Short mmCIF file of C-alpha atoms in Angstrom, two decimals:
data_model
loop_
_atom_site.label_atom_id
_atom_site.label_comp_id
_atom_site.label_asym_id
_atom_site.label_seq_id
_atom_site.Cartn_x
_atom_site.Cartn_y
_atom_site.Cartn_z
CA VAL A 282 142.48 118.42 147.23
CA HIS A 283 141.82 120.63 144.63
CA VAL A 284 139.81 120.01 141.67
CA VAL A 285 139.95 122.52 138.49
CA SER A 286 136.40 122.15 136.62
CA THR A 287 137.31 123.96 132.92
CA VAL A 288 134.34 125.05 131.21
CA VAL A 289 134.00 124.50 126.88
CA SER A 290 131.67 126.45 125.40
CA SER A 291 129.68 124.10 123.05
CA SER A 292 127.13 125.43 119.86
CA VAL A 293 125.42 123.91 117.44
CA SER A 294 126.73 123.91 113.45
CA ASP A 295 123.30 123.91 111.05
CA THR A 296 122.69 120.52 111.03
CA ASN A 297 119.67 118.23 109.03
CA ASP A 298 116.94 119.50 110.96
CA PRO A 299 114.46 120.84 108.71
CA PHE A 300 112.84 123.06 112.00
CA GLN A 301 116.66 124.17 113.64
CA GLU A 302 115.83 127.80 113.97
CA ASN A 303 118.05 130.43 112.44
CA ARG A 304 119.68 127.81 110.12
CA SER A 305 122.96 129.86 108.08
CA SER A 306 125.27 128.64 105.64
CA ASN A 307 128.30 127.63 107.10
CA SER A 308 129.92 126.54 103.94
CA SER A 309 132.50 129.80 103.55
CA ILE A 310 135.23 132.10 104.75
CA SER A 311 133.57 135.02 104.12
CA ASP A 312 130.24 132.47 106.36
CA ALA A 313 132.50 130.21 108.86
CA GLN A 314 131.05 130.39 111.93
CA PRO A 315 132.97 132.12 115.18
CA ALA A 316 133.71 129.93 117.95
CA SER A 317 135.20 130.13 121.08
CA ASN A 318 138.82 128.64 122.77
CA PRO A 319 137.55 126.07 124.55
CA ALA A 320 135.06 124.65 122.38
CA LEU A 321 132.37 121.44 122.06
CA VAL A 322 130.94 121.89 118.38
CA VAL A 323 128.18 119.54 117.10
CA GLY A 324 127.97 119.18 113.49
CA TYR A 325 126.42 117.64 110.62
CA VAL A 326 128.12 117.56 106.88
CA ASN A 327 126.28 115.39 104.18
CA GLN A 328 126.71 115.46 100.14
CA ALA A 329 123.60 115.61 98.29
CA GLY A 330 121.50 112.75 98.47
CA GLN A 331 123.14 110.98 100.75
CA GLY A 332 121.97 110.71 105.28
CA PRO A 333 118.10 110.68 105.93
CA GLN A 334 115.44 112.77 104.81
CA GLY A 335 115.99 116.32 106.32
CA ALA A 336 117.04 120.13 105.18
CA THR A 337 120.60 119.13 103.39
CA TYR A 338 119.69 116.14 101.73
CA ASP A 339 118.75 117.33 98.25
CA ALA A 340 121.30 120.41 97.88
CA GLY A 341 124.01 118.75 100.30
CA ASP A 342 125.58 120.06 103.24
CA PRO A 343 129.25 119.11 102.62
CA LEU A 344 131.67 120.84 104.60
CA ASP A 345 131.29 123.61 107.66
CA LEU A 346 134.19 126.07 108.37
CA TYR A 347 134.54 127.55 111.67
CA ARG A 348 136.63 130.99 113.14
CA VAL A 349 138.53 130.39 115.45
CA THR A 350 141.70 131.52 118.09
CA LEU A 351 143.92 128.68 119.13
CA GLN A 352 147.37 128.47 120.73
CA ALA A 353 150.27 126.49 119.97
CA GLY A 354 150.57 123.12 120.84
CA GLN A 355 146.30 123.22 121.17
CA VAL A 356 144.72 120.03 119.35
CA VAL A 357 141.80 120.01 117.08
CA GLU A 358 139.58 116.85 116.96
CA LEU A 359 136.70 115.80 115.34
CA ASN A 360 135.23 112.26 115.90
CA PHE A 361 131.98 111.47 113.37
CA GLY A 362 129.24 108.28 113.89
CA ASP A 363 130.16 104.94 111.12
CA ALA A 364 132.92 105.21 109.27
CA THR A 365 131.79 102.17 107.48
CA THR A 366 129.20 104.57 105.81
CA ALA A 367 130.92 108.36 106.26
CA ASP A 368 134.05 109.69 106.10
CA VAL A 369 134.58 113.37 106.85
CA ASP A 370 137.54 115.12 107.15
CA LEU A 371 139.12 117.97 108.83
CA TYR A 372 141.04 121.03 107.53
CA ILE A 373 143.01 123.63 109.18
CA GLY A 374 143.21 126.74 106.84
CA ASN A 375 144.68 130.50 107.57
CA GLU A 376 142.35 133.65 107.57
CA ALA A 377 142.29 133.92 103.54
CA GLY A 378 141.62 129.74 103.05
CA GLU A 379 145.44 128.27 103.20
CA LEU A 380 144.96 124.91 103.44
CA LEU A 381 147.93 124.95 106.66
CA GLY A 382 146.78 121.32 107.65
CA GLN A 383 145.35 117.93 106.95
CA SER A 384 143.69 114.72 108.70
CA ILE A 385 141.75 112.87 105.20
CA GLY A 386 142.28 109.03 107.55
CA VAL A 387 139.28 106.82 107.22
CA SER A 388 138.80 106.32 110.79
CA ARG A 389 136.00 107.99 112.44
CA SER A 390 138.31 110.75 114.05
CA GLU A 391 140.55 112.76 113.25
CA CYS A 392 143.10 115.24 114.42
CA VAL A 393 145.44 118.35 113.92
CA ARG A 394 148.15 119.37 115.85
CA ILE A 395 148.59 123.64 116.42
CA ALA A 396 151.83 124.14 114.99
CA GLU A 397 152.05 127.99 115.86
CA SER A 398 149.34 130.52 118.27
CA GLY A 399 146.76 132.65 115.69
CA THR A 400 144.15 132.90 113.90
CA TYR A 401 142.78 129.44 111.78
CA LEU A 402 139.56 128.22 110.18
CA ILE A 403 138.74 125.02 110.44
CA GLN A 404 136.84 122.86 108.25
CA THR A 405 135.48 119.52 108.12
CA GLU A 406 133.95 118.03 104.96
CA ALA A 407 131.97 114.77 104.20
CA TYR A 408 134.10 113.55 101.30
CA SER A 409 131.70 110.80 101.27
CA GLY A 410 127.84 109.63 103.11
CA ALA A 411 126.64 112.14 106.08
CA SER A 412 127.08 111.42 109.25
CA ALA A 413 126.94 114.61 112.29
CA TYR A 414 130.42 115.41 114.09
CA GLN A 415 131.67 116.36 116.92
CA LEU A 416 134.57 119.19 116.85
CA SER A 417 136.32 119.99 119.81
CA TRP A 418 140.39 121.89 121.18
CA ALA A 419 141.23 122.68 124.43
CA PRO A 420 144.00 123.48 125.83
CA PRO A 421 147.20 121.99 124.60
CA ARG A 422 147.88 119.22 126.93
CA PRO A 423 151.66 117.08 127.90
CA GLY A 424 151.09 113.85 125.96
CA SER A 425 147.99 114.65 124.13
CA ALA A 426 148.38 112.05 120.76
CA CYS A 427 148.63 113.54 117.10
CA ALA A 428 149.91 112.09 114.66
CA ASN A 429 149.09 115.42 112.19
CA SER A 430 150.08 119.23 112.69
CA THR A 431 149.69 122.72 110.70
CA GLU A 432 152.84 122.82 108.40
CA ALA A 433 152.61 126.58 108.28
CA THR A 434 151.36 129.21 110.40
CA ALA A 435 148.22 131.03 110.74
CA ALA A 436 150.00 134.68 108.97
CA GLY A 437 151.53 132.26 106.20
CA ALA A 438 151.41 129.46 103.86
CA ARG A 439 153.07 127.26 102.10
CA GLY A 440 151.53 128.11 98.45
CA PHE A 441 148.46 126.96 98.18
CA VAL A 442 145.45 129.45 97.33
CA ALA A 443 141.86 129.94 98.51
CA GLY A 444 139.36 127.32 95.81
CA GLU A 445 141.84 125.69 94.70
CA LEU A 446 142.11 121.59 94.22
CA ILE A 447 144.01 119.95 96.81
CA ALA A 448 144.35 115.94 96.29
CA LYS A 449 145.97 113.24 97.78
CA PRO A 450 145.93 109.26 97.53
CA ARG A 451 143.30 107.98 99.41
CA PRO A 452 144.97 103.60 101.46
CA ALA A 453 144.25 101.08 98.22
CA SER A 454 142.78 99.50 100.87
CA GLN A 455 139.45 101.99 100.76
CA GLY A 456 139.16 101.49 97.18
CA ARG A 457 139.47 105.34 96.78
CA ALA A 458 141.78 106.89 94.03
CA LEU A 459 141.75 110.42 95.74
CA ALA A 460 140.76 112.46 98.49
CA LEU A 461 139.54 116.16 97.16
CA ALA A 462 139.19 119.07 99.92
CA THR A 463 138.56 122.98 99.46
CA LEU A 464 138.54 126.06 101.27
CA GLN A 465 135.90 127.77 99.26
CA GLY A 466 135.95 131.65 99.02
#
């Protein structure tokens, strides 16, 4: 029997821990945290005044950005805590911050499949509440399920511009009218 093991690098984004050393923002394109491929990232996002007391409680830390080179067919997966107390969404953009793909459901798991190899910005965003999250990407796997995919390549987008507002209706069962997301520069 031949066993192949893949070592996944892991890192921790900014958290709500007031004692976290070397805390820095990764909430803008210029501050996007570089990440390796494959990777498992643990982070925390929250709206102002949401979640437990800590470093980000008062001002909030609604989004985290990562810069990573991905292969066609890879799936970026986001998992977070309790979907009844928080909603965290996943956005994929090119290096200029133009939106290429998104997963903005109301469950505790989001995913986007990468259409073409290139360097991407991956954004997690707290639509509501506060939550720790786990973000991962690994080599392409045949048959991995993910209904969402990037709609354009890393090199060119469909006309969305960094800082523009993107709106999409939420399912009526959740009582939300719009989800708002920005890839901020």
